Amino acid sequence: MHSKAWQFRKNANTFDLETTDRSLPESPPPGALRIKIHAASLNYRDIIAWQNLAGRNVDGRIPCSDGAGEIVSRGEGCDSWDIGDRVAGCFFLRWQSGPFDLSYHKQDLGGNIDGMLQQVIDLPATGVVGIPSHLTYEQGSTLPCAGLTAWYSLVTRGKLREGETVLCIGTGGVSIFAMQFAKALGARPIVLSSSNQKLRRAADLGAWKTINYKESPNWSDLVWELTERRGVDHVVEVGGPGTLEQSLKSVAAGGQIALIGVLTGFGPPTTSLFPLLARNVRLDGIYVGSRENFLEMNQFIARENLEPVIDHVFDFDQAPRAFEALRSAKHFGKVVVRIP
């Protein structure tokens, strides 16, 4: 059996995207499920790999940690799953529950092992979850990284409570999921963007307040005013060193900063960390979440009838355009590739 896929191929300084055919055995191995992938979604992690921003050799690797599809065959010992079940893969195939272990990095989709930007994949039965029945495959494909990262940040680690305030930096996948979860849990999300059009969309989706950080470079001052000089209870920090200083100025005493992304680079912070001490703030390093957390999130999404926000869906043969669209940072929510 053959599976058409996109893979990275090394060039002088970065990586190209090229199509390839991968062969699979006649049937999946014991304990594994064969999944026909219908959609894959992109994360900034894929741009980091594609543009060689972290110096990681991904030559020959199939990108994308996130994808959703249907089970088409089962290996021995997979009786808990049925042919036709709609599933998404887990970012870390071995992280079932409990605290994180560094060994889980050895089985991260689209990183150390091939990802979901292909037509068919074999995954361990313990490395997938069912997707909520009201979601399309395109919507389901956005859950494994962006959705779960937001959930793990605010709910699992942050213990988000009704009435609390949440600062969402930007309008990419993680930030929009965080806004949706915060709104559904009765919290008050504040959304930052440099685009007033995106901020209007965020307000329509339930943002409590919005701030244009291009018009207000010292946006932490506005956060302070909006919260009656108390600060926010949670910061979904996807920017990294370039935004951490203002996040520290924005967080309330006893609050939480979920440190997630490196959109502003990999350099060290250029600000004093003293506010962490002075305000008794918790700084949580976040890298997605476990399968158990994924199941909990999906139950909540199903109960609340939440729908992920997708900016654009590209056809499979347009995958390079999807990467360019994500790199442009003009998207609102997720960028998805539909797989025929």
Short mmCIF file of C-alpha atoms in Angstrom, two decimals:
data_model
loop_
_atom_site.label_atom_id
_atom_site.label_comp_id
_atom_site.label_asym_id
_atom_site.label_seq_id
_atom_site.Cartn_x
_atom_site.Cartn_y
_atom_site.Cartn_z
CA MET A 1 0.00 0.00 0.00
CA HIS A 2 1.23 3.49 -0.85
CA SER A 3 0.56 6.83 0.84
CA LYS A 4 1.22 10.15 -0.85
CA ALA A 5 2.86 12.63 1.50
CA TRP A 6 4.64 15.96 1.77
CA GLN A 7 8.13 15.90 3.23
CA PHE A 8 10.94 18.33 4.00
CA ARG A 9 14.00 18.27 1.74
CA LYS A 10 17.17 20.15 2.70
CA ASN A 11 18.29 23.08 0.58
CA ALA A 12 21.16 25.53 1.17
CA ASN A 13 19.77 27.13 4.32
CA THR A 14 16.23 25.91 5.02
CA PHE A 15 14.00 23.09 3.76
CA ASP A 16 11.82 22.70 0.69
CA LEU A 17 8.48 20.91 0.66
CA GLU A 18 8.19 18.11 -1.84
CA THR A 19 5.76 15.28 -2.49
CA THR A 20 6.73 11.67 -2.03
CA ASP A 21 5.16 8.22 -1.97
CA ARG A 22 5.57 6.13 1.16
CA SER A 23 4.93 2.38 1.18
CA LEU A 24 3.10 0.72 4.06
CA PRO A 25 2.86 -2.97 4.94
CA GLU A 26 -0.26 -4.82 3.86
CA SER A 27 -1.77 -4.44 7.32
CA PRO A 28 -0.92 -2.42 10.43
CA PRO A 29 1.30 -4.05 13.06
CA PRO A 30 -0.13 -5.44 16.33
CA GLY A 31 -1.42 -2.67 18.58
CA ALA A 32 -1.67 -0.16 15.72
CA LEU A 33 -4.48 1.42 13.74
CA ARG A 34 -4.34 2.35 10.07
CA ILE A 35 -5.87 5.79 9.63
CA LYS A 36 -6.98 7.46 6.41
CA ILE A 37 -6.15 11.10 7.13
CA HIS A 38 -8.75 13.58 5.88
CA ALA A 39 -7.22 16.81 7.21
CA ALA A 40 -4.05 18.12 8.82
CA SER A 41 -3.55 21.47 10.50
CA LEU A 42 -0.40 23.56 10.76
CA ASN A 43 1.29 25.04 13.82
CA TYR A 44 4.11 27.55 14.16
CA ARG A 45 6.29 24.57 15.05
CA ASP A 46 6.01 23.52 11.39
CA ILE A 47 7.27 26.93 10.27
CA ILE A 48 10.21 26.64 12.68
CA ALA A 49 11.16 23.32 11.09
CA TRP A 50 10.53 24.47 7.50
CA GLN A 51 12.60 27.65 7.88
CA ASN A 52 15.30 25.95 9.98
CA LEU A 53 14.82 28.48 12.79
CA ALA A 54 15.91 26.04 15.51
CA GLY A 55 18.72 24.30 13.61
CA ARG A 56 16.92 20.96 13.62
CA ASN A 57 17.63 18.49 10.82
CA VAL A 58 14.21 17.44 9.50
CA ASP A 59 15.42 16.29 6.07
CA GLY A 60 12.98 13.64 4.83
CA ARG A 61 10.52 14.22 7.70
CA ILE A 62 6.77 14.45 7.05
CA PRO A 63 5.51 17.57 8.89
CA CYS A 64 2.42 18.33 10.98
CA SER A 65 1.67 16.96 14.41
CA ASP A 66 -2.04 17.53 13.92
CA GLY A 67 -4.44 15.52 11.81
CA ALA A 68 -7.80 13.75 11.85
CA GLY A 69 -9.21 10.87 9.87
CA GLU A 70 -10.98 7.53 9.98
CA ILE A 71 -9.78 4.08 10.98
CA VAL A 72 -9.62 1.82 7.91
CA SER A 73 -7.99 -1.28 9.44
CA ARG A 74 -6.79 -2.58 12.79
CA GLY A 75 -3.80 -4.51 13.97
CA GLU A 76 -4.09 -7.36 16.44
CA GLY A 77 -5.19 -6.25 19.93
CA CYS A 78 -7.11 -3.11 18.86
CA ASP A 79 -10.63 -4.38 19.54
CA SER A 80 -11.61 -1.25 21.47
CA TRP A 81 -11.71 0.64 18.14
CA ASP A 82 -14.03 0.07 15.19
CA ILE A 83 -13.47 0.50 11.47
CA GLY A 84 -14.83 3.93 10.53
CA ASP A 85 -14.18 5.55 13.92
CA ARG A 86 -13.24 9.22 13.54
CA VAL A 87 -10.00 9.98 15.37
CA ALA A 88 -7.17 12.45 15.83
CA GLY A 89 -3.59 11.57 16.67
CA CYS A 90 -1.92 12.59 19.92
CA PHE A 91 1.01 15.00 19.63
CA PHE A 92 3.08 12.89 22.06
CA LEU A 93 2.17 9.29 21.33
CA ARG A 94 3.52 7.97 24.65
CA TRP A 95 2.23 10.65 27.03
CA GLN A 96 -0.86 8.91 28.33
CA SER A 97 -1.40 10.76 31.63
CA GLY A 98 0.41 12.27 34.61
CA PRO A 99 3.49 14.53 34.51
CA PHE A 100 5.64 14.99 31.45
CA ASP A 101 8.79 12.95 30.84
CA LEU A 102 11.58 13.90 28.44
CA SER A 103 11.42 10.46 26.85
CA TYR A 104 8.10 11.45 25.29
CA HIS A 105 9.99 13.66 22.81
CA LYS A 106 11.15 10.51 21.03
CA GLN A 107 7.59 9.94 19.76
CA ASP A 108 6.36 13.42 18.80
CA LEU A 109 4.45 13.55 15.52
CA GLY A 110 6.03 15.80 12.92
CA GLY A 111 9.21 16.09 14.99
CA ASN A 112 11.26 12.98 15.73
CA ILE A 113 8.78 10.83 13.80
CA ASP A 114 6.75 11.47 10.67
CA GLY A 115 3.67 13.61 11.02
CA MET A 116 0.18 13.81 9.57
CA LEU A 117 0.64 15.55 6.21
CA GLN A 118 0.10 12.28 4.34
CA GLN A 119 -2.81 10.20 3.14
CA VAL A 120 -2.46 7.16 5.40
CA ILE A 121 -0.62 6.56 8.68
CA ASP A 122 -0.27 3.75 11.20
CA LEU A 123 -0.51 4.93 14.82
CA PRO A 124 -0.63 3.02 18.10
CA ALA A 125 -4.17 2.51 19.36
CA THR A 126 -3.15 4.29 22.57
CA GLY A 127 -1.96 7.30 20.54
CA VAL A 128 -5.31 8.44 19.17
CA VAL A 129 -8.55 9.84 20.55
CA GLY A 130 -12.03 10.08 19.10
CA ILE A 131 -13.05 13.50 17.86
CA PRO A 132 -16.34 15.12 18.95
CA SER A 133 -19.18 14.01 16.70
CA HIS A 134 -20.29 17.55 15.80
CA LEU A 135 -16.90 18.49 14.33
CA THR A 136 -15.74 18.03 10.74
CA TYR A 137 -12.40 16.38 10.03
CA GLU A 138 -10.97 19.83 9.31
CA GLN A 139 -12.11 21.08 12.71
CA GLY A 140 -10.96 17.91 14.44
CA SER A 141 -7.49 18.29 12.97
CA THR A 142 -6.95 21.51 14.93
CA LEU A 143 -7.28 19.88 18.35
CA PRO A 144 -4.08 17.87 19.07
CA CYS A 145 -1.66 20.78 19.50
CA ALA A 146 -3.35 24.20 19.47
CA GLY A 147 -6.54 23.13 21.21
CA LEU A 148 -4.87 20.92 23.79
CA THR A 149 -2.13 23.49 24.50
CA ALA A 150 -4.75 26.11 25.35
CA TRP A 151 -6.73 23.64 27.46
CA TYR A 152 -3.69 22.32 29.32
CA SER A 153 -2.49 25.88 29.97
CA LEU A 154 -5.71 27.29 31.35
CA VAL A 155 -7.63 24.33 32.76
CA THR A 156 -5.19 21.56 33.67
CA ARG A 157 -2.31 23.72 34.90
CA GLY A 158 -4.09 27.04 35.40
CA LYS A 159 -7.22 25.78 37.21
CA LEU A 160 -9.19 28.53 35.47
CA ARG A 161 -12.26 29.62 37.38
CA GLU A 162 -15.39 31.55 36.50
CA GLY A 163 -14.94 35.32 36.68
CA GLU A 164 -11.17 35.28 36.21
CA THR A 165 -9.42 37.26 33.47
CA VAL A 166 -7.31 35.76 30.69
CA LEU A 167 -4.91 37.66 28.43
CA CYS A 168 -4.61 36.06 24.97
CA ILE A 169 -1.64 37.35 22.99
CA GLY A 170 -2.45 37.39 19.29
CA THR A 171 -5.13 35.65 17.27
CA GLY A 172 -3.42 32.44 16.17
CA GLY A 173 -4.65 28.96 16.91
CA VAL A 174 -3.66 28.64 20.57
CA SER A 175 -4.82 32.16 21.47
CA ILE A 176 -8.23 31.77 19.82
CA PHE A 177 -8.78 28.39 21.47
CA ALA A 178 -7.82 29.98 24.81
CA MET A 179 -10.33 32.76 24.23
CA GLN A 180 -13.07 30.25 23.42
CA PHE A 181 -12.33 28.07 26.45
CA ALA A 182 -12.16 31.10 28.74
CA LYS A 183 -15.49 32.41 27.47
CA ALA A 184 -17.18 29.01 27.81
CA LEU A 185 -15.91 28.66 31.39
CA GLY A 186 -17.30 32.03 32.42
CA ALA A 187 -13.96 33.84 32.44
CA ARG A 188 -13.20 37.19 30.78
CA PRO A 189 -10.73 37.00 27.87
CA ILE A 190 -8.73 40.03 26.72
CA VAL A 191 -7.32 39.65 23.19
CA LEU A 192 -4.30 41.43 21.69
CA SER A 193 -3.73 41.97 17.97
CA SER A 194 -2.21 44.50 15.61
CA SER A 195 -5.30 44.28 13.38
CA ASN A 196 -8.55 46.01 14.27
CA GLN A 197 -10.38 43.70 11.87
CA LYS A 198 -9.14 40.66 13.81
CA LEU A 199 -10.06 42.33 17.09
CA ARG A 200 -13.61 42.85 15.84
CA ARG A 201 -13.81 39.16 14.99
CA ALA A 202 -12.50 38.28 18.44
CA ALA A 203 -15.14 40.50 20.03
CA ASP A 204 -17.85 38.80 17.97
CA LEU A 205 -16.60 35.43 19.26
CA GLY A 206 -16.76 36.51 22.90
CA ALA A 207 -13.66 38.51 23.79
CA TRP A 208 -14.41 40.64 26.86
CA LYS A 209 -11.97 43.41 25.83
CA THR A 210 -9.55 43.90 22.92
CA ILE A 211 -6.31 45.85 22.56
CA ASN A 212 -4.44 46.86 19.41
CA TYR A 213 -0.80 46.48 20.47
CA LYS A 214 0.42 48.38 17.42
CA GLU A 215 -1.62 51.41 18.43
CA SER A 216 -0.75 50.89 22.12
CA PRO A 217 2.86 49.58 22.29
CA ASN A 218 2.76 49.67 26.11
CA TRP A 219 -0.29 47.47 26.15
CA SER A 220 0.31 46.31 29.70
CA ASP A 221 -0.81 49.78 30.82
CA LEU A 222 -4.20 49.22 29.18
CA VAL A 223 -4.46 45.73 30.67
CA TRP A 224 -3.83 47.28 34.08
CA GLU A 225 -6.59 49.86 33.54
CA LEU A 226 -9.10 47.33 32.19
CA THR A 227 -8.63 45.15 35.26
CA GLU A 228 -8.98 48.07 37.70
CA ARG A 229 -5.25 48.05 38.40
CA ARG A 230 -5.28 44.43 39.50
CA GLY A 231 -3.86 42.64 36.46
CA VAL A 232 -5.02 39.46 34.74
CA ASP A 233 -5.24 36.09 36.42
CA HIS A 234 -3.80 34.21 33.43
CA VAL A 235 -1.53 35.12 30.53
CA VAL A 236 -1.41 32.85 27.47
CA GLU A 237 2.15 33.81 26.53
CA VAL A 238 2.82 32.70 22.95
CA GLY A 239 5.27 35.45 22.06
CA GLY A 240 8.28 34.55 24.14
CA PRO A 241 11.17 36.91 24.96
CA GLY A 242 9.74 39.83 23.00
CA THR A 243 6.46 39.98 24.93
CA LEU A 244 7.41 38.52 28.31
CA GLU A 245 8.26 41.89 29.87
CA GLN A 246 4.77 43.26 29.29
CA SER A 247 3.19 39.98 30.30
CA LEU A 248 5.00 40.27 33.63
CA LYS A 249 3.61 43.78 33.97
CA SER A 250 0.10 42.55 33.12
CA VAL A 251 -0.27 39.61 35.48
CA ALA A 252 -2.05 39.90 38.80
CA ALA A 253 -0.63 38.93 42.18
CA GLY A 254 -0.88 35.18 42.53
CA GLY A 255 -1.59 34.84 38.81
CA GLN A 256 -0.26 32.45 36.18
CA ILE A 257 1.78 32.93 33.02
CA ALA A 258 1.58 29.95 30.65
CA LEU A 259 4.80 30.16 28.64
CA ILE A 260 3.98 28.48 25.35
CA GLY A 261 5.46 30.00 22.21
CA VAL A 262 8.52 31.57 20.65
CA LEU A 263 6.90 33.77 18.02
CA THR A 264 9.43 36.51 18.82
CA GLY A 265 12.44 34.18 18.71
CA PHE A 266 14.55 31.88 20.84
CA GLY A 267 16.65 34.47 22.64
CA PRO A 268 16.77 35.03 26.41
CA PRO A 269 14.35 37.42 28.11
CA THR A 270 15.63 40.97 28.28
CA THR A 271 13.71 41.97 31.37
CA SER A 272 13.92 41.48 35.10
CA LEU A 273 12.09 38.44 36.42
CA PHE A 274 11.58 40.14 39.78
CA PRO A 275 7.82 40.65 39.22
CA LEU A 276 7.47 36.86 39.41
CA LEU A 277 8.73 37.05 42.97
CA ALA A 278 7.11 40.30 44.00
CA ARG A 279 3.67 39.19 42.82
CA ASN A 280 3.99 35.50 43.73
CA VAL A 281 3.31 34.58 40.11
CA ARG A 282 3.48 31.04 38.72
CA LEU A 283 5.36 30.63 35.43
CA ASP A 284 4.32 27.38 33.74
CA GLY A 285 6.28 25.97 30.82
CA ILE A 286 3.74 24.36 28.49
CA TYR A 287 4.29 21.79 25.75
CA VAL A 288 0.87 20.48 24.67
CA GLY A 289 -0.65 17.89 27.08
CA SER A 290 -1.36 14.20 27.67
CA ARG A 291 -3.88 11.86 26.06
CA GLU A 292 -5.92 11.98 29.27
CA ASN A 293 -6.05 15.78 29.03
CA PHE A 294 -7.05 15.45 25.37
CA LEU A 295 -10.00 13.24 26.30
CA GLU A 296 -11.11 15.69 29.00
CA MET A 297 -10.92 18.59 26.55
CA ASN A 298 -12.94 16.74 23.92
CA GLN A 299 -15.68 15.99 26.45
CA PHE A 300 -15.87 19.70 27.24
CA ILE A 301 -15.90 20.68 23.55
CA ALA A 302 -18.73 18.22 22.91
CA ARG A 303 -20.72 19.37 25.93
CA GLU A 304 -20.35 23.05 25.06
CA ASN A 305 -20.75 22.45 21.31
CA LEU A 306 -17.61 24.50 20.65
CA GLU A 307 -16.28 24.79 17.11
CA PRO A 308 -12.62 25.53 16.32
CA VAL A 309 -11.99 28.64 14.25
CA ILE A 310 -10.41 27.93 10.87
CA ASP A 311 -9.02 30.75 8.77
CA HIS A 312 -8.47 28.86 5.53
CA VAL A 313 -8.55 25.30 4.19
CA PHE A 314 -6.05 24.44 1.45
CA ASP A 315 -6.15 21.43 -0.86
CA PHE A 316 -3.46 18.77 -0.43
CA ASP A 317 -1.55 19.85 -3.54
CA GLN A 318 -1.50 23.40 -2.14
CA ALA A 319 0.33 22.48 1.07
CA PRO A 320 3.24 24.90 0.40
CA ARG A 321 0.72 27.72 0.13
CA ALA A 322 -0.66 26.73 3.52
CA PHE A 323 2.84 27.06 5.01
CA GLU A 324 3.23 30.48 3.39
CA ALA A 325 -0.16 31.55 4.73
CA LEU A 326 0.80 30.59 8.28
CA ARG A 327 4.18 32.30 7.99
CA SER A 328 2.50 35.54 6.85
CA ALA A 329 0.77 35.77 10.26
CA LYS A 330 -2.36 37.14 8.59
CA HIS A 331 -4.47 34.21 9.72
CA PHE A 332 -7.14 34.24 12.42
CA GLY A 333 -7.37 30.85 14.08
CA LYS A 334 -6.09 27.79 12.23
CA VAL A 335 -4.70 26.94 8.78
CA VAL A 336 -5.75 23.49 7.56
CA VAL A 337 -4.86 21.18 4.66
CA ARG A 338 -7.61 18.92 3.31
CA ILE A 339 -6.31 15.49 2.26
CA PRO A 340 -8.13 13.63 -0.56
#
